[in-house]
Coordinates of C-alpha atoms in Angstrom, one line a residue:
X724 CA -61.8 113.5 7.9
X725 CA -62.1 111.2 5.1
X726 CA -59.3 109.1 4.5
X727 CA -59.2 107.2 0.9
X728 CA -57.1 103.6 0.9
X729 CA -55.7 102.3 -2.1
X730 CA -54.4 99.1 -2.3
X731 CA -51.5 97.9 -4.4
X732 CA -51.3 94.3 -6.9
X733 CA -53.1 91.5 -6.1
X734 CA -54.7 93.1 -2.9
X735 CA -58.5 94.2 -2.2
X736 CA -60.1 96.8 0.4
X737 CA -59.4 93.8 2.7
X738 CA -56.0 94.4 3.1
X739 CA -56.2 97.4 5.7
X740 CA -58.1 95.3 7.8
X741 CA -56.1 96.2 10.6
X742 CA -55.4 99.9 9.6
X743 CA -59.0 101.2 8.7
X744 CA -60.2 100.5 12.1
X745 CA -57.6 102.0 14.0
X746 CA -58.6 105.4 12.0
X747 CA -62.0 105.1 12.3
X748 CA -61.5 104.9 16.0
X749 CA -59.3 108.3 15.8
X750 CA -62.4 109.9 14.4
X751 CA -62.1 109.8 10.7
X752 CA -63.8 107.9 8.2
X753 CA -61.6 105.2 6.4
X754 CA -62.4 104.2 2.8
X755 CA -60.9 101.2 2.0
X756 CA -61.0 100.7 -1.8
X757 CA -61.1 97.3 -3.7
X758 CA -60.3 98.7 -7.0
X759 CA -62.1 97.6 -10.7
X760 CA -61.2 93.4 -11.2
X761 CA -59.8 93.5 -7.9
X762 CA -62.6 91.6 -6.3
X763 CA -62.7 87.9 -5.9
X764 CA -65.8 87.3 -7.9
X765 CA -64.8 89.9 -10.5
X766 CA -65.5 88.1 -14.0
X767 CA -63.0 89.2 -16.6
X768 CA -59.9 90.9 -15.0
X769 CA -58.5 91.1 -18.1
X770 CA -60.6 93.8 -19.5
X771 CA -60.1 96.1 -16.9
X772 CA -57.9 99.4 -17.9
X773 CA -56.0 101.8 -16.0
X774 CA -58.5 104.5 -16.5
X775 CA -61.0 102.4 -14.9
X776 CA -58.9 102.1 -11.5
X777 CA -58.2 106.3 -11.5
X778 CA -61.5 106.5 -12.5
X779 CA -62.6 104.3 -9.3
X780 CA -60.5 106.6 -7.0
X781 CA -62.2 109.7 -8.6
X782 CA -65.1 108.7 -7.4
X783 CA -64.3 108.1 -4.2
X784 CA -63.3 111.4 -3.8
X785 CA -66.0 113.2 -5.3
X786 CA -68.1 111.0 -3.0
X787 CA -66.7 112.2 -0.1
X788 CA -66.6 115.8 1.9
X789 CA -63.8 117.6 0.3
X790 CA -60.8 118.1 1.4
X791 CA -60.0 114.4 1.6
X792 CA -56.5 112.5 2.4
X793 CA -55.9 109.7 -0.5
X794 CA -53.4 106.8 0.7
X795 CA -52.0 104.4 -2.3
X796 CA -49.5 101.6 -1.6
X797 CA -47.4 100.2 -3.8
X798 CA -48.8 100.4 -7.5
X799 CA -51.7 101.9 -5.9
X800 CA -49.7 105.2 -5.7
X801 CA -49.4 105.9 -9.4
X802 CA -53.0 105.3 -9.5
X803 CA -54.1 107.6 -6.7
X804 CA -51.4 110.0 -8.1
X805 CA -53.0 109.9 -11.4
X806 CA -57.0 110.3 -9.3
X807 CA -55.5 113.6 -7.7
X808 CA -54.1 115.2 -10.6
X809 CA -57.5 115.1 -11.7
X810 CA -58.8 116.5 -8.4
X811 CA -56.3 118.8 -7.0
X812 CA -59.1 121.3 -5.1
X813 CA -60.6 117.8 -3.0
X814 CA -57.1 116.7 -1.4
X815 CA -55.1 117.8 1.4
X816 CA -52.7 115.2 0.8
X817 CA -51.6 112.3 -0.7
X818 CA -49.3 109.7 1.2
X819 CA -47.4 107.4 -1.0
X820 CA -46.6 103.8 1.0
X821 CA -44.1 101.7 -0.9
X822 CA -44.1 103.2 -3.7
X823 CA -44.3 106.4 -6.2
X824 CA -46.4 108.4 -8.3
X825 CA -47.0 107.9 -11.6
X826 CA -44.6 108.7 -14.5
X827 CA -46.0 110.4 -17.6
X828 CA -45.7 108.7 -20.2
X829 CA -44.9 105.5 -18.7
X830 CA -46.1 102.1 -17.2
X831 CA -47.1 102.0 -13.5
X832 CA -44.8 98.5 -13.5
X833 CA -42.7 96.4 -15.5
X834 CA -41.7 93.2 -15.3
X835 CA -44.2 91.2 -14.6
X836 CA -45.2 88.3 -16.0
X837 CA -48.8 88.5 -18.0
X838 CA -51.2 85.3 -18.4
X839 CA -54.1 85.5 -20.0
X840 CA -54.6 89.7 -19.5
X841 CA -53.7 89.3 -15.7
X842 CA -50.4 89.5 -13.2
X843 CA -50.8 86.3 -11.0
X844 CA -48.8 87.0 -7.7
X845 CA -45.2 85.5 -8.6
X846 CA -44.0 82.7 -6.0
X847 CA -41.9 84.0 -2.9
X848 CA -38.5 82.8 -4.3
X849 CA -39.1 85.7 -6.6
X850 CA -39.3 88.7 -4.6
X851 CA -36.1 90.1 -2.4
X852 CA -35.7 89.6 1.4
X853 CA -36.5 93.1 2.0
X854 CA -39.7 92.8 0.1
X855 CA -40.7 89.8 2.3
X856 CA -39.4 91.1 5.3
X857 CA -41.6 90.7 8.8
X858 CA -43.9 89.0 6.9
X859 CA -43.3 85.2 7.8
X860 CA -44.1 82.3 6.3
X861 CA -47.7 82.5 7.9
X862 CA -47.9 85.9 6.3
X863 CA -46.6 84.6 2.6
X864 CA -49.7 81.8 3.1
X865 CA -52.1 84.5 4.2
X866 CA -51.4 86.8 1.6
X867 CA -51.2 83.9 -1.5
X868 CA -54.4 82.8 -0.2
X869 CA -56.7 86.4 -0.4
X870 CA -54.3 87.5 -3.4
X871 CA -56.0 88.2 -6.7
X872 CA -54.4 88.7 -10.2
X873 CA -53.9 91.6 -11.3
X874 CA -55.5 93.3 -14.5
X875 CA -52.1 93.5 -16.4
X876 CA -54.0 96.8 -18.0
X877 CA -53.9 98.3 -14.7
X878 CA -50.1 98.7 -14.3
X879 CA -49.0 98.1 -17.8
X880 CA -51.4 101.2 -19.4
X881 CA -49.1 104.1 -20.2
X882 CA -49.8 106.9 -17.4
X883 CA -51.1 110.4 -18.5
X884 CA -51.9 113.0 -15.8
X885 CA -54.8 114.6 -16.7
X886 CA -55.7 118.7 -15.4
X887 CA -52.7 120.9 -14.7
X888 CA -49.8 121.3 -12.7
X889 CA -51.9 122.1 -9.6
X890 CA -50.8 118.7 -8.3
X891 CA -47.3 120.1 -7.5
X892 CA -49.5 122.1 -5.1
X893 CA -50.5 119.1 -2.7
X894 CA -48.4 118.4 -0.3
X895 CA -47.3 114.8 -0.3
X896 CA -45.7 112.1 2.5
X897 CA -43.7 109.1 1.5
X898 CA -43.9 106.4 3.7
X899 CA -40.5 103.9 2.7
X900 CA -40.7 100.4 4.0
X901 CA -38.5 98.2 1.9
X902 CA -36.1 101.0 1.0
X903 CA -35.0 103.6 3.4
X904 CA -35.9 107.5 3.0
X905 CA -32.6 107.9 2.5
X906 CA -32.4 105.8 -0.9
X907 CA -35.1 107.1 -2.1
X908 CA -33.0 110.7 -1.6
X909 CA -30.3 109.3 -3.3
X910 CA -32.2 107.6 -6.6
X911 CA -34.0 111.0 -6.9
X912 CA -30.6 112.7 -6.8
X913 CA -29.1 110.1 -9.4
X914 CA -31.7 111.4 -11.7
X915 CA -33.4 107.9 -11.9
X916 CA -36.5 108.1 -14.0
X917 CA -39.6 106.2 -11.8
X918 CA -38.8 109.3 -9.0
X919 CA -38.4 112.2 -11.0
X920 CA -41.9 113.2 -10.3
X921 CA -40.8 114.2 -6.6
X922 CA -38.6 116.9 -7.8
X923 CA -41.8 119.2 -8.6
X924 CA -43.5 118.6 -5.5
X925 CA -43.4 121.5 -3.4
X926 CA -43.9 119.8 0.1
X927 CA -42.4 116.5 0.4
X928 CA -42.3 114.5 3.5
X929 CA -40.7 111.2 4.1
X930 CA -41.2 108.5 6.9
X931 CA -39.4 105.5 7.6
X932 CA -41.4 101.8 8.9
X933 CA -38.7 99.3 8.7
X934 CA -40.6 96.3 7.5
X935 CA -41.3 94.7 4.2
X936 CA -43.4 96.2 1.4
X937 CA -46.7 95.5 2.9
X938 CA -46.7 97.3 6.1
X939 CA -50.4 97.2 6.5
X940 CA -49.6 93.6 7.1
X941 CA -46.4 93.6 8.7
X942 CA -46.9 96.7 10.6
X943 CA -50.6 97.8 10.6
X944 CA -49.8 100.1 14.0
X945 CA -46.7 102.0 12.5
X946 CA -48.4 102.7 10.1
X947 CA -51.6 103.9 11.1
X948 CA -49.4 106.3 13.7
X949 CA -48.0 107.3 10.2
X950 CA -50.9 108.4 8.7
X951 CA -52.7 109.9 12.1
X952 CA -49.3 112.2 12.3
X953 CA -49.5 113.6 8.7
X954 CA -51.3 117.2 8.4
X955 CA -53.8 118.4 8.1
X956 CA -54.8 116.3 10.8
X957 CA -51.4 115.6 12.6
X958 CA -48.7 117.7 13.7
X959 CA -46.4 116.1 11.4
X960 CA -44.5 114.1 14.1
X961 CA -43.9 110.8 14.0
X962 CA -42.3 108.6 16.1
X963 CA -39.5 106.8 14.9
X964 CA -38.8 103.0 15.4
X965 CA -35.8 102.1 17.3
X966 CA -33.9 98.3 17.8
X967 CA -33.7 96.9 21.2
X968 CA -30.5 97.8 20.4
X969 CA -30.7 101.5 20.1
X970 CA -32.7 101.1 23.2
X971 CA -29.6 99.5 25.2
X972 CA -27.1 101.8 24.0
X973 CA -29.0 104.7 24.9
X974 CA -27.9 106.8 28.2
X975 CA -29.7 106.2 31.4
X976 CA -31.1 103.0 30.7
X977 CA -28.9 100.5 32.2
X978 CA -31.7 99.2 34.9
X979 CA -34.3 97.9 31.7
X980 CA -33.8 94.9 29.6
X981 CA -36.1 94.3 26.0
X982 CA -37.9 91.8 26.4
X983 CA -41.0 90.5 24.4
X984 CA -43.2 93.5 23.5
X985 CA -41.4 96.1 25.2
X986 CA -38.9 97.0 27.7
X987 CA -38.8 96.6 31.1
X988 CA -37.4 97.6 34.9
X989 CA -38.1 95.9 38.2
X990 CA -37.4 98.2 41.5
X991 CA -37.1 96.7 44.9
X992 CA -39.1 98.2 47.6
X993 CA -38.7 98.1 50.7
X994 CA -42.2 99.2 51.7
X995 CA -45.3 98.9 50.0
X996 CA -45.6 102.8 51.1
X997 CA -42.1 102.9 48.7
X998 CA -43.8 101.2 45.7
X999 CA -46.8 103.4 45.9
X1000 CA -44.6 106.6 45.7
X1001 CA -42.9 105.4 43.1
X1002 CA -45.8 104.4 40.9
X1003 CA -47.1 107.8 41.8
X1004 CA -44.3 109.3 40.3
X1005 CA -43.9 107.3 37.1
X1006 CA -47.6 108.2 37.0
X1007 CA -46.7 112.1 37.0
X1008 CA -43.8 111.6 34.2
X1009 CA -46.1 109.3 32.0
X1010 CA -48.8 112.8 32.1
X1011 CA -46.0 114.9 31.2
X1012 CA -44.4 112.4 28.3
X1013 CA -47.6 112.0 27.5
X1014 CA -46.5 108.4 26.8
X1015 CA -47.8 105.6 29.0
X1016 CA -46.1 102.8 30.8
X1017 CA -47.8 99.6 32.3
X1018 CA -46.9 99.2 35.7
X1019 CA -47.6 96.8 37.8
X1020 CA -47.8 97.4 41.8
X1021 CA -46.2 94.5 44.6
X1022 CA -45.0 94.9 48.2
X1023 CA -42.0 93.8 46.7
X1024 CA -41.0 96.2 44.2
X1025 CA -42.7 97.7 41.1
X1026 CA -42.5 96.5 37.3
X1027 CA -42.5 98.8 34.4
X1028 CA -42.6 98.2 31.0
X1029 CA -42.8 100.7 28.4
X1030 CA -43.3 100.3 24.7
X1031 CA -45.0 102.4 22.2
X1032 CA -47.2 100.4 19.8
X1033 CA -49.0 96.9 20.3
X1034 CA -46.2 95.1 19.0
X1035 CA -44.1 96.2 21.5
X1036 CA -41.9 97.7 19.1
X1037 CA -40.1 100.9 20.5
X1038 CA -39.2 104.4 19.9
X1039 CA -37.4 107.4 21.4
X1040 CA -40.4 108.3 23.6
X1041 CA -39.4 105.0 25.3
X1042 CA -36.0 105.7 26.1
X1043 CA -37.0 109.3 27.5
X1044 CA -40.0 107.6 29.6
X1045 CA -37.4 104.7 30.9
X1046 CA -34.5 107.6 31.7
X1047 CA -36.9 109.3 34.0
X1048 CA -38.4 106.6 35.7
X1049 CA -34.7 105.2 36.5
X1050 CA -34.0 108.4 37.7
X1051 CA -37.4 108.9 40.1
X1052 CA -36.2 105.3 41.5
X1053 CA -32.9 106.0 42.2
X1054 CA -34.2 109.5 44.1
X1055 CA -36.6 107.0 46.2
X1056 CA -33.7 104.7 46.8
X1057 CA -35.1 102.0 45.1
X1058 CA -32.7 99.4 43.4
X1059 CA -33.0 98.1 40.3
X1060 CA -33.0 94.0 39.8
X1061 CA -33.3 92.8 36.7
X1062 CA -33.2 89.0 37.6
X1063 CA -36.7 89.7 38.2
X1064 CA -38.0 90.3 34.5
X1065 CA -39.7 88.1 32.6
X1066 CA -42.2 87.8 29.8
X1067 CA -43.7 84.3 29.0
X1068 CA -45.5 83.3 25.3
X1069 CA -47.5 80.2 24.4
X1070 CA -46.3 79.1 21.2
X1071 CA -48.8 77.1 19.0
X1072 CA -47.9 74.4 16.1
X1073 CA -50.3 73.8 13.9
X1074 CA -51.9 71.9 10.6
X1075 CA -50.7 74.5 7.9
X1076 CA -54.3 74.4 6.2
X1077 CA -55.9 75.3 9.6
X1078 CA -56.0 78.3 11.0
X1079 CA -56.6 77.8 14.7
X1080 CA -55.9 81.4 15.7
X1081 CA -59.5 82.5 16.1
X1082 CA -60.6 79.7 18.1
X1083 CA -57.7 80.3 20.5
X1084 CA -58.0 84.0 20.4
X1085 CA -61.7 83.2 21.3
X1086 CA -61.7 80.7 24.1
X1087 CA -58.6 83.5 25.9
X1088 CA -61.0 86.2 24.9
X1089 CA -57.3 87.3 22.9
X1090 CA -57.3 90.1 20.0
X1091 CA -55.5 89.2 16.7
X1092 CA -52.0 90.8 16.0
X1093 CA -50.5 91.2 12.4
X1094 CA -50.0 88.0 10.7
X1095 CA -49.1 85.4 13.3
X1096 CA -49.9 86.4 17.0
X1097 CA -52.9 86.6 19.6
X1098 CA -52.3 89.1 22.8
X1099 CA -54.8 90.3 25.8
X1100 CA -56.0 93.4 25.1
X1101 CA -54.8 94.4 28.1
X1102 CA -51.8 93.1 28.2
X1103 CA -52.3 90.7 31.3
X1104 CA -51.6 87.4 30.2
X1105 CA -48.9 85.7 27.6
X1106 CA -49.4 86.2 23.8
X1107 CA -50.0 83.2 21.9
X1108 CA -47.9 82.9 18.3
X1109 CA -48.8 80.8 16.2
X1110 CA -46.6 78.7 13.7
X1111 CA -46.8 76.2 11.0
X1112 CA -45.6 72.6 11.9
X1113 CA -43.3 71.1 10.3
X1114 CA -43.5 68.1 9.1
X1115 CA -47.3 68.5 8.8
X1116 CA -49.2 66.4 11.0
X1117 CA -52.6 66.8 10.8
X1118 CA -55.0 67.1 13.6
X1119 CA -51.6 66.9 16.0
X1120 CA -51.3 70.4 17.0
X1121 CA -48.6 70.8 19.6
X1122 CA -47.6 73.5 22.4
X1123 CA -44.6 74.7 23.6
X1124 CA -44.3 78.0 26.6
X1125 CA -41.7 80.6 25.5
X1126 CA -39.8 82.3 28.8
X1127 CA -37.8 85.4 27.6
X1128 CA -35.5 86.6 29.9
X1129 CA -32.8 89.0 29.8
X1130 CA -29.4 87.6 28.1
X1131 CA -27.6 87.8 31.2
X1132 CA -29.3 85.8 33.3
X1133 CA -30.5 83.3 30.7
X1134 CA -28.0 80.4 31.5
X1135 CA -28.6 80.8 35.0
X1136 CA -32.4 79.9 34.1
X1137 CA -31.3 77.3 31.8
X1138 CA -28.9 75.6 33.9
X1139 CA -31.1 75.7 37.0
X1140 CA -33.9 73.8 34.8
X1141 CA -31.4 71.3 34.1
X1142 CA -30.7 70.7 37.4
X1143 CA -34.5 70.0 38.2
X1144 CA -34.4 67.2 35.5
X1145 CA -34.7 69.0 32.5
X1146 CA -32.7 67.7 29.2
X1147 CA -31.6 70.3 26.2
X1148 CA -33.4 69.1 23.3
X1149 CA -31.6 71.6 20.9
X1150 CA -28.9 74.6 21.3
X1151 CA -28.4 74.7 18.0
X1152 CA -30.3 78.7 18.1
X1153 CA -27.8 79.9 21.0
X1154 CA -27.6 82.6 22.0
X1155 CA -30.6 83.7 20.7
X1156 CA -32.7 80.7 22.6
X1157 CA -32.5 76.9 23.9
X1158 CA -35.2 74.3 23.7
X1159 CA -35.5 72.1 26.7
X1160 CA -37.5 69.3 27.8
X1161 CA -39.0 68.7 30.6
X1162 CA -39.1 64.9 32.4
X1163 CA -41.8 64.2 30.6
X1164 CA -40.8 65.8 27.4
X1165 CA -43.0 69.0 27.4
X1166 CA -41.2 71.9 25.7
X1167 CA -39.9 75.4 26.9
X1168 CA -38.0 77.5 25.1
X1169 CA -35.6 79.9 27.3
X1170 CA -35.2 83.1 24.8
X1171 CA -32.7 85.6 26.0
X1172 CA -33.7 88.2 23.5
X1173 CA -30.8 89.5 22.0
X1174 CA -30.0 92.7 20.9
X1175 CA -31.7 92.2 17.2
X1176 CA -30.8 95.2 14.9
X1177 CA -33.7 94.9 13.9
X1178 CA -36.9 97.5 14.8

């Protein structure tokens, strides 16, 4: 199915960069738009209009082999709301990221300030935590560095539907990032004028991704999952995040810990012939989950770790998988042992004005992970993250290894490095992690991955 992508300020097709793949490899055919003056070379951005940009997405559609699904973040939804007014017969649906349709009568947003026809993007300090959320300062420099102004005409034009009220008819998801579903309920309620327009939708759904307001960015795999799950060609379900948290407090879990990217179980075997029947098992539940674990097979004892999307980030499906495995293990007589779980990261300084990511993705033959991390495809070896150093010293990259371990063995780890001649550089993060040195002043940071809120 064709799958229209509309971009919001100061962003060009580039931006679902990590999203328009992942659909294409579903089976669909992304379109990824850089909208009129959106380009980089684009000559004068001032003369651009807001017709021009609905008139852009029109296009599109017509181009494609009706019925299509239009996707707008941000700004970008007033415009696409605007595209499928004027083409309710060609759309099956229109998802909304971020943001809302259109107002009659109205600007698309206010607030802004215009220089010379255009909306520069505004420094951080000006945006709220939520809006930056996820996002990181790597992210922030990413994004300022690919951003382009924004024709002030675009957003500042009065909106005015054009056709008739057929475009109460499509049905409609909103994906909320920044706010919750559940505020967005509430301003509608209040009467508040930019969300009136949802009232005369027939079919409304809404979809909660935690993150900031640039989720392609911050959580490209959410919210790809988001889209896939939306009819006509999902079943509607989505999976909803979950904190490591929620995972904990869940019933039935007590043998897994959170770790990085995922959550995870070790059972002691006392027979290879054990750890086989086991791994069978979890094999059978993962087939009927239909939700797949990694698991890794020893002589003594068996690792799982669950997790449903490349960040590691979790949902209920990993709770259900983890109860049933914990149960199969306990029928086995396997015991659990937690000391046993570990996940270790290669953290990497850096020159703020290089970016060394794709060399060291390409010498550990690594794929590239939102904003600031490098994993193995296939999950084998540590992730890299990368970070800024601070001071900057150029060409003096530096290296530390991250160990996560679970909080309650962490200063049993800690204190047993220190006893092998390690030193504690700085506690000052505790509980969350220690920095230590080694004799020779290499770094190691023991994180016990606490139980962030956080999803």
């Amino acid at each position: 199915m064709d799958i229209i992508l509309v971009p919001g300020m100061w962003l060009g097709g580039w931006a679902w960069y990590a999203v328009a793949p992942k659909l294409e490899a579903s089976g669909h055919r992304p379109h990824a738009l850089t909208l009129p003056g959106m380009g980089r070379d684009d000559g004068d951005r001032s003369a651009v209009t807001q017709q021009d940009a609905v008139d852009a997405v029109i296009a599109e559609i017509d181009a494609c082999e009706a019925p299509v699904i239009v996707v707008g973040h941000s700004a970008g939804c007033g415009i696409v709301s605007l595209a499928v007014a004027a083409r309710p017969d060609k759309v099956a649906r229109a998802i909304y990221i971020s943001g809302f349709p259109a107002v009659e009568g109205r600007p698309l947003v206010e607030g802004y300030t215009v220089e010379d026809g255009v909306i520069p993007l505004p420094a951080w300090s000006e945006f709220d935590e939520a809006d930056t959320r996820d996002l990181g300062e790597a992210g922030q420099e990413a994004l300022a560095a690919y951003a382009v102004p924004t024709p002030a005409r675009v957003v500042g034009d009065e909106a005015h539907y054009a056709g008739d009220e057929r475009r109460y008819d499509i049905p409609v998801t909103v994906i909320a990032t920044e706010f919750t579903s559940d505020d967005l309920l509430s301003w509608i309620a209040e009467g508040a004028p930019p969300v009136q327009e949802f009232t005369r939708i027939k079919d409304v759904t809404y979809v909660d991704i935690p993150t900031g307001h640039w989720p392609m960015l911050t959580r490209p795999d959410e919210l790809t999952e988001a889209i896939l799950s939306q009819p006509p060609i999902g079943s509607g379900r989505v999976r909803s995040a979950i904190s490591a948290k929620e995972f904990h407090e869940a019933s039935g879990v007590d043998d897994w810990r959170v770790l990085y990217f995922g959550a995870y179980a070790f059972y002691r075997a006392e027979s290879y012939d054990q750890a086989v029947r086991l791994t069978v098992e979890i094999g059978r539940i993962a087939d009927e989950l239909e939700h797949y674990p990694d698991v890794d097979l020893r002589r003594e004892g068996v690792t799982v770790r669950t997790f449903s999307r490349r960040s590691g980030g979790l949902t209920g499906s990993d709770i259900e998988l983890a109860q049933r495995v914990s149960a199969a293990a306990l029928e086995l007589g396997m015991e659990p042992d937690p000391t046993n779980l570990q996940q270790v990261g290669i953290a990497i300084a850096h020159d703020p004005d290089i970016d060394v990511r794709p060399f060291f993705a390409a010498a550990f033959g690594y794929e590239e992970l939102g904003m600031e991390d490098a994993i193995d495809a296939n999950r084998r070896g540590p992730h890299l993250w990368f970070q800024q150093m601070e001071p900057a010293k150029p060409r003096r990259g530096r290296m530390h290894i991250d160990v996560s371990v679970p909080p309650d063995f962490a200063r049993k780890r800690i204190e047993a490095a220190l006893a092998a001649g390690g030193r504690m550089a700085d506690d000052s993060h505790a509980p969350d992690y220690w920095t230590l040195a080694s004799p020779d002043n290499h770094g190691v940071d023991i994180a016990a991955w606490t139980d962030f809120d956080d999803r």
